[in-house]
Coordinates of C-alpha atoms in Angstrom, one line a residue:
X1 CA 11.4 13.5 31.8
X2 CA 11.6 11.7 28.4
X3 CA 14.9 14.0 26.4
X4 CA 14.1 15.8 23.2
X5 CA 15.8 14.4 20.0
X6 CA 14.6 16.7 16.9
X7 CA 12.6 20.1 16.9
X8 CA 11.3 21.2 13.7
X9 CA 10.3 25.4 14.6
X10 CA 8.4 27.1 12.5
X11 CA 9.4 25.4 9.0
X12 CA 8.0 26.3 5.9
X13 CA 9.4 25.8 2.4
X14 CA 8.0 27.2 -1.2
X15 CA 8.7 25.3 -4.5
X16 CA 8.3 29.0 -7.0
X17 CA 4.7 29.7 -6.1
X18 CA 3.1 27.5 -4.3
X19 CA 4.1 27.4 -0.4
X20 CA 4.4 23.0 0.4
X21 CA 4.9 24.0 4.4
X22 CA 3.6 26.7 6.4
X23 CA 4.8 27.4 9.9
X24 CA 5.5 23.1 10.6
X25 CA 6.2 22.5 14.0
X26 CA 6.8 19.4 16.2
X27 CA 8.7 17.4 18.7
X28 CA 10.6 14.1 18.3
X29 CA 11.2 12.8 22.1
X30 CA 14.7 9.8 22.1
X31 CA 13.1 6.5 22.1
X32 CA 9.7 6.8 20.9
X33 CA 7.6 6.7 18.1
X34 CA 6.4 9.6 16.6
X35 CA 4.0 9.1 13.4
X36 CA 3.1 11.8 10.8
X37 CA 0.0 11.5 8.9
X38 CA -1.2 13.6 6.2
X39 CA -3.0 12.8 2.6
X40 CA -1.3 12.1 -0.3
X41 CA 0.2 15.9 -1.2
X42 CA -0.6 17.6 2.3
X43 CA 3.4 17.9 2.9
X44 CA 4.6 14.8 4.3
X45 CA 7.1 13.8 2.2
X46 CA 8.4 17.8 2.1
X47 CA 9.1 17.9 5.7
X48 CA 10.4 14.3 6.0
X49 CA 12.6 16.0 3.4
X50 CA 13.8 18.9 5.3
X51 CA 14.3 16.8 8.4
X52 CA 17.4 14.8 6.3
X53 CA 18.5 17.7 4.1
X54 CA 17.4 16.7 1.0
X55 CA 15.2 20.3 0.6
X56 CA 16.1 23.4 2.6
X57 CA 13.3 25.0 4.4
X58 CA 12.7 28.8 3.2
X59 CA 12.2 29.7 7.1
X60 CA 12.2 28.3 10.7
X61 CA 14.7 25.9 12.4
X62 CA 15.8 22.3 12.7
X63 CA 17.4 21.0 15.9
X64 CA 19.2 17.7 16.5
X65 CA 19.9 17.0 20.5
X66 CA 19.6 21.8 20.5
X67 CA 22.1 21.6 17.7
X68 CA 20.8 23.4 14.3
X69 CA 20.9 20.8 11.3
X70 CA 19.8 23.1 8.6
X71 CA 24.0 23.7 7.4
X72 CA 24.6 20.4 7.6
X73 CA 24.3 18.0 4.0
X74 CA 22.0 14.7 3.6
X75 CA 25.1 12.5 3.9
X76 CA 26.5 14.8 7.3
X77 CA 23.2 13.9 8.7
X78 CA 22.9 10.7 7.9
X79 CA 26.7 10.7 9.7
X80 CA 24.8 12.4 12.7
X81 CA 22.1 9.4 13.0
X82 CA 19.5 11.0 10.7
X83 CA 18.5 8.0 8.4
X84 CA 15.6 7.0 6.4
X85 CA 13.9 3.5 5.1
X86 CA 12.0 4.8 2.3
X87 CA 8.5 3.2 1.2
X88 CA 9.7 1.9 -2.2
X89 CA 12.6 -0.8 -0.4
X90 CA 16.1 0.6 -1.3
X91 CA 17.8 -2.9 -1.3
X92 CA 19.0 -4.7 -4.2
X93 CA 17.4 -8.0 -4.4
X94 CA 20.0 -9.2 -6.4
X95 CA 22.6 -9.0 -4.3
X96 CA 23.3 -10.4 -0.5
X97 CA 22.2 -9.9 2.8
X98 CA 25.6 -8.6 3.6
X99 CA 26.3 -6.6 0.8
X100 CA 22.8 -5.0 1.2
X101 CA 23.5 -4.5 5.0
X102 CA 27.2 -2.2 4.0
X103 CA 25.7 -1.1 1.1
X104 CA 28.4 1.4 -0.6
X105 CA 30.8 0.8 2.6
X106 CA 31.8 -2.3 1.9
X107 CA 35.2 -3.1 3.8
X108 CA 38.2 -3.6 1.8
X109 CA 42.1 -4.7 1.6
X110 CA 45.3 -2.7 1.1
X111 CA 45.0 -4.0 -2.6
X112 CA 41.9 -2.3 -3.3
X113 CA 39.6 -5.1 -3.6
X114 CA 36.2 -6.2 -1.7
X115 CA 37.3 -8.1 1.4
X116 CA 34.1 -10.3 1.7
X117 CA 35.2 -12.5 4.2
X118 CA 35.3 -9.7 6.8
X119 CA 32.3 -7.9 4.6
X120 CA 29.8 -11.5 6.1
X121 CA 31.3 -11.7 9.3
X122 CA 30.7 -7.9 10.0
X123 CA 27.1 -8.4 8.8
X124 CA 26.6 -11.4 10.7
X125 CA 27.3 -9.7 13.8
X126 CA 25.0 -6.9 12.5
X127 CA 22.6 -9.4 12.0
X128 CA 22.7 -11.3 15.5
X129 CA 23.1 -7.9 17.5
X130 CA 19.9 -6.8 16.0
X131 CA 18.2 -10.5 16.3
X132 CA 17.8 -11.3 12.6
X133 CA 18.5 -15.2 11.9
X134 CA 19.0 -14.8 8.7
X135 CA 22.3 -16.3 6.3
X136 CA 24.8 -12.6 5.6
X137 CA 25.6 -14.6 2.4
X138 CA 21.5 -15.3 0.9
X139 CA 20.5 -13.1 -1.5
X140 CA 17.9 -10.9 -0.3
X141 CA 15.3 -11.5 -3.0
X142 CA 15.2 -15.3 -1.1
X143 CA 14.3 -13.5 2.0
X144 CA 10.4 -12.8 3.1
X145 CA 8.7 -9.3 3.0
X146 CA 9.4 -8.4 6.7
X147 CA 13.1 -9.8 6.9
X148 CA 13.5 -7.0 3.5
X149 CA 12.3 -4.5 5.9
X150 CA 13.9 -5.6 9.1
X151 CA 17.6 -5.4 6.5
X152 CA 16.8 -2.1 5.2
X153 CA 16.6 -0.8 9.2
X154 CA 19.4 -2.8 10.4
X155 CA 21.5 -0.7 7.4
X156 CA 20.2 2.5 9.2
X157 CA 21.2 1.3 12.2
X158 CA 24.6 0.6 11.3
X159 CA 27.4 3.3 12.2
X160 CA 24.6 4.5 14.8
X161 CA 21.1 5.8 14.1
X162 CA 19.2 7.9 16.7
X163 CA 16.3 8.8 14.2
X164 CA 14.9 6.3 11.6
X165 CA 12.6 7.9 9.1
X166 CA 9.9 4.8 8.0
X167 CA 8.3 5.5 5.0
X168 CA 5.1 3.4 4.7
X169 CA 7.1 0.0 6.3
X170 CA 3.7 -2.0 6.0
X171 CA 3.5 -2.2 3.0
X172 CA 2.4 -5.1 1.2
X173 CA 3.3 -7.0 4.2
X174 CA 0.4 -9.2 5.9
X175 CA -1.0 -8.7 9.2
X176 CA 1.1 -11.5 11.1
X177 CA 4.3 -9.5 9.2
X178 CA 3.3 -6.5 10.6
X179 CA 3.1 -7.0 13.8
X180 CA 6.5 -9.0 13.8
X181 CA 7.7 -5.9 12.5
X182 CA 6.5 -4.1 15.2
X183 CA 7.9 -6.0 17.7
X184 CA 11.3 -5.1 16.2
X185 CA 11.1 -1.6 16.2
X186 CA 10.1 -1.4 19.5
X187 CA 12.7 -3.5 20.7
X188 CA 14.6 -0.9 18.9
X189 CA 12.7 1.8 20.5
X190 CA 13.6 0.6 23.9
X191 CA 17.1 0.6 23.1
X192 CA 16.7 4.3 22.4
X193 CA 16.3 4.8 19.0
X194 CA 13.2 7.2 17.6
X195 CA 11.2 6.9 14.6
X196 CA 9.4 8.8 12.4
X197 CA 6.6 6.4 11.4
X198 CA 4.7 7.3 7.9
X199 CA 1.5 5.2 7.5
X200 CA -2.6 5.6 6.0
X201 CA -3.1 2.5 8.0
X202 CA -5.1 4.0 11.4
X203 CA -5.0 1.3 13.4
X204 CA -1.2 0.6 13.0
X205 CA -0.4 4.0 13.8
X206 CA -2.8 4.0 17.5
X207 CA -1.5 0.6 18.1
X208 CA 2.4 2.1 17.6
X209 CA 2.5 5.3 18.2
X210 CA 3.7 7.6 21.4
X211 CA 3.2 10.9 19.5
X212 CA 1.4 12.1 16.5
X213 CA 1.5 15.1 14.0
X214 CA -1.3 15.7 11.4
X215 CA 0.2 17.5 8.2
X216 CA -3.1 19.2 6.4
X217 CA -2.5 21.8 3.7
X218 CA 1.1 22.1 4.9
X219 CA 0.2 23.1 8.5
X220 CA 1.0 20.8 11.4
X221 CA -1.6 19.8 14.2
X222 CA -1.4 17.7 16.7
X223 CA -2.9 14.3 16.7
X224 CA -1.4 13.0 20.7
X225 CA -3.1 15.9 22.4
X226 CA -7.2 16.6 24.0
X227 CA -8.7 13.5 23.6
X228 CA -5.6 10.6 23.0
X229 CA -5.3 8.6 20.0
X230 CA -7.8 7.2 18.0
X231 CA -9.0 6.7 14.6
X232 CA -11.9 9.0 14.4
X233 CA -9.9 11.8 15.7
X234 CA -7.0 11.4 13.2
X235 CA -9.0 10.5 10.5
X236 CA -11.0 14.2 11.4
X237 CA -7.7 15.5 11.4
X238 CA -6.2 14.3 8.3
X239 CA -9.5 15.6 6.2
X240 CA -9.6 18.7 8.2
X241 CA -13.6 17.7 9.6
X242 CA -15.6 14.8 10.1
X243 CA -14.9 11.8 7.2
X244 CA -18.0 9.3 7.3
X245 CA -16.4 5.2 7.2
X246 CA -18.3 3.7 4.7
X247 CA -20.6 1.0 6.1
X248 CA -22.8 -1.0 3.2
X249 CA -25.8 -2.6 4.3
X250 CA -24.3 -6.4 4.0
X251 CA -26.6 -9.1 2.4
X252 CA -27.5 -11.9 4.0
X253 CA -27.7 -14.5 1.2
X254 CA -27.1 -14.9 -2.1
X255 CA -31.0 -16.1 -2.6
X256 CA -33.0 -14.5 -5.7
X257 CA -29.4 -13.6 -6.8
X258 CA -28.0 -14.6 -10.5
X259 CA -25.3 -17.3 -10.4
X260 CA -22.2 -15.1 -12.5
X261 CA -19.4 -17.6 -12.5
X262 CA -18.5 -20.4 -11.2
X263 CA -15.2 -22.3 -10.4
X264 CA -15.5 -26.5 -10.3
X265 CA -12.1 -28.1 -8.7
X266 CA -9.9 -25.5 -10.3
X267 CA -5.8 -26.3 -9.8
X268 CA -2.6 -24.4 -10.9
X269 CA -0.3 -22.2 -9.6
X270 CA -0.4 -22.5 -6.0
X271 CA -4.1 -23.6 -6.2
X272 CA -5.6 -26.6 -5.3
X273 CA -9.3 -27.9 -6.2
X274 CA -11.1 -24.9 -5.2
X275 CA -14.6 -24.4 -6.1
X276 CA -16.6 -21.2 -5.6
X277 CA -19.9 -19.8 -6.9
X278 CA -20.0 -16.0 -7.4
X279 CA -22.8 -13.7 -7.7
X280 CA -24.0 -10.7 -9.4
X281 CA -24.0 -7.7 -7.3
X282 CA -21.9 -9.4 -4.4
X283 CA -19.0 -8.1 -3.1
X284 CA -16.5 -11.3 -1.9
X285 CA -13.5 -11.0 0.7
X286 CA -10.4 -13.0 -0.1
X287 CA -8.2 -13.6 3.2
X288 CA -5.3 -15.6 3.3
X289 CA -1.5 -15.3 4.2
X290 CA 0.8 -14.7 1.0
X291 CA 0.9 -17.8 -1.0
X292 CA -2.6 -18.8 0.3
X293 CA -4.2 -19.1 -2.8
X294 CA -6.5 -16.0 -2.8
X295 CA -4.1 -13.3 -4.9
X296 CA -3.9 -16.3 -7.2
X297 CA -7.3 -17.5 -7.6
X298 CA -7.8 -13.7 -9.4
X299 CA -4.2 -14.0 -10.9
X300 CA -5.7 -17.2 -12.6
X301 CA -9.4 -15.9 -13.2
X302 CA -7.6 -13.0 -15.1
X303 CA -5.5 -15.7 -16.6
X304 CA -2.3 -14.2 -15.4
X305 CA -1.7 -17.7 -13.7
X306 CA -2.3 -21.5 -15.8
X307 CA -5.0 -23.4 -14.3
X308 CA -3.9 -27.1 -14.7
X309 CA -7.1 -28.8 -13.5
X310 CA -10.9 -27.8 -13.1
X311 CA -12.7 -25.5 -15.1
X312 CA -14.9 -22.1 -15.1
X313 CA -18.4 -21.8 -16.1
X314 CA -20.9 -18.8 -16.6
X315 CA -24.6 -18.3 -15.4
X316 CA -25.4 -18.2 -19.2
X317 CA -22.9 -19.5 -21.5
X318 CA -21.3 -22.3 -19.8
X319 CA -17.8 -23.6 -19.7
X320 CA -15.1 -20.6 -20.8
X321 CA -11.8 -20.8 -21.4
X322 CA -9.1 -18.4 -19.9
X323 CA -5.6 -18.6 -20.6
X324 CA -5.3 -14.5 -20.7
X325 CA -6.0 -11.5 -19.5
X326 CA -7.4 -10.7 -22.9
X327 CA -9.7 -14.3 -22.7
X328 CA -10.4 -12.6 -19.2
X329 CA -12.0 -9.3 -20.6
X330 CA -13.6 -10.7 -23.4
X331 CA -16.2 -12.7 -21.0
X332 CA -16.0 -9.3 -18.7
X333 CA -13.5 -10.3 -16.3
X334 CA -11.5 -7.0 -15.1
X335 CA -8.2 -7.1 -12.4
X336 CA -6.9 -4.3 -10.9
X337 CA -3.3 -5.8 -9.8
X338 CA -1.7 -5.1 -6.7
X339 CA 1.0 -3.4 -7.9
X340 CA 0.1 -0.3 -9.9
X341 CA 3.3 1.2 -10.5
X342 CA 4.5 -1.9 -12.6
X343 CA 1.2 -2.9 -14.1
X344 CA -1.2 -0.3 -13.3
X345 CA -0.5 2.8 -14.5
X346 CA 1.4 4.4 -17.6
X347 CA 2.9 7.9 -15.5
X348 CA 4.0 9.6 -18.6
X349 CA 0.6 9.3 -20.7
X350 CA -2.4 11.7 -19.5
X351 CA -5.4 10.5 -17.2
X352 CA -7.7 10.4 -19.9
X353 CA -5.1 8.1 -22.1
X354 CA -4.7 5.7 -19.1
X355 CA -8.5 5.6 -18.4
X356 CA -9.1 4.8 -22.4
X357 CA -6.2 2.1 -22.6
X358 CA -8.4 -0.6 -22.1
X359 CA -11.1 0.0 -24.5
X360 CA -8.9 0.9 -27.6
X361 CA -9.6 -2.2 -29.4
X362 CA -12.8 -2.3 -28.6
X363 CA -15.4 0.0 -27.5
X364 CA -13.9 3.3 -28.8
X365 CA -13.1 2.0 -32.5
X366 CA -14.7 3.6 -34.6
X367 CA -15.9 2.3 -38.2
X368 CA -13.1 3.0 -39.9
X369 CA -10.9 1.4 -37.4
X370 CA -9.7 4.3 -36.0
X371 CA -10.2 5.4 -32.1
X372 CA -13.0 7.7 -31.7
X373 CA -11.2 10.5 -29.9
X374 CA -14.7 12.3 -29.1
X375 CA -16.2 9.2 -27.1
X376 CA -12.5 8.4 -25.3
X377 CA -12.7 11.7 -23.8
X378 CA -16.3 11.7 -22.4
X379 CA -16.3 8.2 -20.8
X380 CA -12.4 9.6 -19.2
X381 CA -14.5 12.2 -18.6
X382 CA -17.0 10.6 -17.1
X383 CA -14.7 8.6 -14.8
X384 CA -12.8 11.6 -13.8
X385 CA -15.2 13.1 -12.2
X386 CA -17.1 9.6 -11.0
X387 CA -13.7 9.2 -9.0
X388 CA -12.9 13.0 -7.6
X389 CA -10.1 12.6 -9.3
X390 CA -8.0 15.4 -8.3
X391 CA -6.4 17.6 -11.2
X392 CA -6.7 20.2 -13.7
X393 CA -8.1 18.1 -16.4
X394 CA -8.2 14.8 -17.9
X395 CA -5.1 16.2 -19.9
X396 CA -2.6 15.8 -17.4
X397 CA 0.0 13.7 -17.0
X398 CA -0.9 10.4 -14.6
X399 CA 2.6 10.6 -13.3
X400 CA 2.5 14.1 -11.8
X401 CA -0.6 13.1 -9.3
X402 CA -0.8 12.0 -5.7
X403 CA -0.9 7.8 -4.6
X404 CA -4.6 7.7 -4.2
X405 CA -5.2 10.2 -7.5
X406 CA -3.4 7.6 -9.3
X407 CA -5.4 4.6 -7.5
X408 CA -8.6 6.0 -8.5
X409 CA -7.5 6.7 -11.9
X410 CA -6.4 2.8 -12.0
X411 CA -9.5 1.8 -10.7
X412 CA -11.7 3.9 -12.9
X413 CA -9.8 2.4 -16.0
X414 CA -10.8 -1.1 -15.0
X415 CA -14.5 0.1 -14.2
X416 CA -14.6 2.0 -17.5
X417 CA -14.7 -1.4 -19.5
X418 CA -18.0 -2.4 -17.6
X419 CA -17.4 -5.8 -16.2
X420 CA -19.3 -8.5 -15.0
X421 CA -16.7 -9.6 -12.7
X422 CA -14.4 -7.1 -11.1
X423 CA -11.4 -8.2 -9.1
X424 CA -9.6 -5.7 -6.5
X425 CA -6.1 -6.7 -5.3
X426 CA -5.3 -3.8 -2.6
X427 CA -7.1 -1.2 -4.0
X428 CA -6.8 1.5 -1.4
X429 CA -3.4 0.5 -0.3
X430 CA -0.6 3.4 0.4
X431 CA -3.5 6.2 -0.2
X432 CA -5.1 8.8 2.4
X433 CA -8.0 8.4 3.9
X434 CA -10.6 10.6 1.8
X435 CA -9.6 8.7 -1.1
X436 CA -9.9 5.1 0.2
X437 CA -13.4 6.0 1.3
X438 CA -13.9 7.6 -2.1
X439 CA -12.8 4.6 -3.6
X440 CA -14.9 2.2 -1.4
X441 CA -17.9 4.4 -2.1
X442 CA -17.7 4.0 -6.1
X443 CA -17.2 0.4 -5.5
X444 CA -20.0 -0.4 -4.0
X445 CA -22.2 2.0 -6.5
X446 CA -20.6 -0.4 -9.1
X447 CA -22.2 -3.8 -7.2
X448 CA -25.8 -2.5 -6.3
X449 CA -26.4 -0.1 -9.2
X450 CA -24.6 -2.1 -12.0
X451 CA -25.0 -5.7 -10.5
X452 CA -21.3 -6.1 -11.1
X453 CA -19.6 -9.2 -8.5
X454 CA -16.5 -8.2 -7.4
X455 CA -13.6 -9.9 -5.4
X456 CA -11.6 -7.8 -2.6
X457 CA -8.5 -8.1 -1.3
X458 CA -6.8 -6.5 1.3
X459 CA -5.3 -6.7 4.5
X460 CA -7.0 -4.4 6.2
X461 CA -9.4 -5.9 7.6
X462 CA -11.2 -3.2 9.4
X463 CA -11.8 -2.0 5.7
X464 CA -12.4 -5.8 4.4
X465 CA -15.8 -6.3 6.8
X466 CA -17.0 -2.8 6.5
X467 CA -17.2 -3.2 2.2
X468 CA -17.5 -7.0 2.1
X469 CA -20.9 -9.7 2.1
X470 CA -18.8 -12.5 2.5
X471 CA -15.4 -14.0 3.1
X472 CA -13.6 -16.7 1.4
X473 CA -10.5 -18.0 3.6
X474 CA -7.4 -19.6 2.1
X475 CA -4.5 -21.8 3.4
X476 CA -2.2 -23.6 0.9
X477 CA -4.2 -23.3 -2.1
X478 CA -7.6 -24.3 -0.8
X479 CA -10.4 -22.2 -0.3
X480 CA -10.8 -23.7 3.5
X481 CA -14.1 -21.8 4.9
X482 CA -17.1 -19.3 3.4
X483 CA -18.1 -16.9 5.7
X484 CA -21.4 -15.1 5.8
X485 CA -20.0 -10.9 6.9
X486 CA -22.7 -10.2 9.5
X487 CA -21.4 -9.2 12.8
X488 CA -17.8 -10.2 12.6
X489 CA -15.7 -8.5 13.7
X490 CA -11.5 -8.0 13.1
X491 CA -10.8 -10.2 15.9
X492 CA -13.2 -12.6 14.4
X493 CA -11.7 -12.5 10.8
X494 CA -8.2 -13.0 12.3
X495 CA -8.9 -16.0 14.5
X496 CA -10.9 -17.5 11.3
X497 CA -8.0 -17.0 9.4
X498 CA -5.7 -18.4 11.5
X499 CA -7.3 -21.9 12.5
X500 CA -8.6 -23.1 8.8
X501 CA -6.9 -25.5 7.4

């Protein structure tokens, strides 16, 4: 009989008013995986909270191995073997392996100062005791996006952890990084370790997970029990009743279609004479493994990145040149980035100020110059609701929403301008379920109503085939195979990806 580790009983916490938990209750077993899954704002975050003392429920009880925690301070639990990896990486890039791994317990001599030599050989027995062949003295910006993770864990682990709290560990990482990751968690796992596993990602969590718990509205359900684990049921769960996957009807050519843009032999950053022909009302899956060339082939079509060689051409107006982003939106080229928090979203401006950034110069002057404050709020307006944004007005701050409010608001900022060509980098990445299919479903409105082309990427490629006509695969800068999307499956876009080239 598998021993328990953590109880949460009966938790629920108010912030003034409004009650974040509501009678939260669950089971952590020692040595397993246990995932919560909620949507953005359904209480995650608050219980994950509770659970390492950072908030203090207004009722119920925590237990650690029967032991009540709720006395005990964030850094006393952390002492106890609570710890948590949170989603936004808590290393410092800047400094090294070592320092990162003994981060504000670094060892020292009678004089006072660091003792590094005993500070890299400590970590590099951190380092091989946890199987990470990586130097204790390279700075950790050098390092890949799954060795970043695997030394933010191994500093959990140190000075004992029996519960790791993961908050969103995929994250940017790409499939083949993923599922290394995996691997070492569950040779954690084995050693007797539990996790707390935070992720939107479905198919991660059934392919993980031993337990699950659904937070909706701050309640808890379960997600392990009547039925097993699958994605239909805890997608149900999470939106609290059926949620329809969004399935567009794919096309099978590109016949009868107007030619939008095309690339001839186009070189640069990363890329290397890659031509491609895109269509009007065509929606185009990028694949590739970081540094494939597919990020940068919209990196440089948004001209974020110098192309050195080749050159771009429109159905109707011939060669163009791009050598900015502002080039790129003056022949109706729009990129929502991958990261939204540094180049997506201004938090401390209001929705409809974020929504109207990109058209100040342009569509909302008025004749005198000046922005036409009337027409900036009815096309924010319009977008708002377009979106389901969730809030109490266009008014309010960007900063004080969910993830996925915030994604739709960056997405609806881009589609506001009314491009031609619209380029998606991750767009539903890190956001609940509702919202990704909300997203996906404006999206394609935006191809077949609005004959817009538009570029995808993500790594998810369940997602990817359901939204997608066609695939483009990448492998050091070349754009290897075009793939028709009708019938493949996840398998197939995996095993396509992983024998071009």
């Amino acid at each position: 009989m598998e021993e328990i580790l953590l109880k949460v009983e009966h938790v629920s916490k108010n912030f003034g008013a409004t009650k974040a938990l509501e009678d939260v209750s669950f089971t952590i077993k020692k040595g397993t995986i246990h995932s919560l899954l909620g949507r953005n704002g359904a209480g995650k975050s608050t219980v994950v909270n509770i659970i390492a003392g950072i908030y203090k429920q207004n009722s119920g009880i925590v237990t650690l191995e029967g032991n009540d925690i709720t006395p005990y301070s964030v850094f006393e639990r952390q002492n106890m073997g609570v710890k948590i990896v949170p989603q936004h990486a808590s290393i410092v890039p800047e400094l090294t392996v070592g320092e990162n791994v003994f981060m504000g317990i670094w060892p020292r001599k009678k004089s006072g100062f660091v003792d590094w030599e005993k500070l890299f050989v400590d970590a590099g027995e951190e380092l091989r005791k946890y199987g990470l062949d990586v130097d204790p003295k390279e700075k950790v910006r050098n390092l890949n996006g799954v060795d970043q993770r695997k030394v933010n864990i191994i500093r959990a682990m140190h000075g004992g952890a029996k519960l790791i709290i993961l908050d969103e560990p995929t994250t940017a990482l790409s499939s083949v990084e993923r599922q290394e990751l995996f691997v070492f968690v569950n040779e954690l796992k084995a050693k007797g370790t539990a996790f707390i596993f935070i992720s939107h990602y479905l198919q991660e969590v059934v392919e993980l997970s031993d337990d699950v718990t659904v937070i909706r509205d701050g309640r808890s359900f379960s997600g392990s029990e009547g039925g097993g684990l699958n994605e239909e049921r805890l997608a149900s769960l999470i939106a609290g009743g059926e949620v329809e996957l969004i399935n567009r009807e794919k096309l099978p050519d590109n016949s009868g279609r107007e030619l939008l843009l095309e690339c001839r032999n186009i070189s640069g950053h990363i890329l290397k004479d890659v031509s491609v022909k895109l269509y009007r009302g065509e929606i185009t899956g990028l694949v590739g493994f970081p540094g494939s060339g597919a990020r940068e082939l919209c990196r440089t079509l948004f001209g974020l990145d110098k192309m050195t060689e080749g050159e771009i051409r429109t159905g109707g107006s011939g060669k163009v040149s791009i050598h900015s982003p502002s080039d790129a939106m003056k022949n109706g080229i729009s990129y929502v980035s991958y990261d939204r928090h540094k180049e997506g979203i201004v938090g401390l401006m209001s929705i409809r100020e974020n929504i109207s950034l990109p058209s100040l110069y342009t569509t909302l002057k008025n004749k005198l110059g000046f922005v036409d404050m009337e027409k900036s709020r009815a096309i924010s307006e319009h977008y708002f609701e377009l979106f389901h944004v969730k809030a109490n007005s266009t008014d309010d701050k960007l900063g004080s929403l969910s993830g996925g409010n915030q994604q739709k608001v960056v997405v609806a900022k881009t589609v506001s301008t009314g491009p031609k060509l619209l380029m998606l980098d991750e767009p539903t990445i890190g956001i609940d379920i509702k919202s990704r299919e909300e997203i996906i479903e404006n999206i394609n409105k935006i191809a077949e109503e609005d004959n817009t082309s538009v570029l995808y990427l993500t790594n998810d490629f369940d997602e990817l085939i359901r939204t997608v006509d066609r695939i483009l695969f990448f492998k050091n800068g070349r754009l290897e195979k075009d793939v028709r999307n009708l019938g493949l499956s996840h398998e197939d876009v995996i095993n396509i990806r992983d024998s071009v080239g």
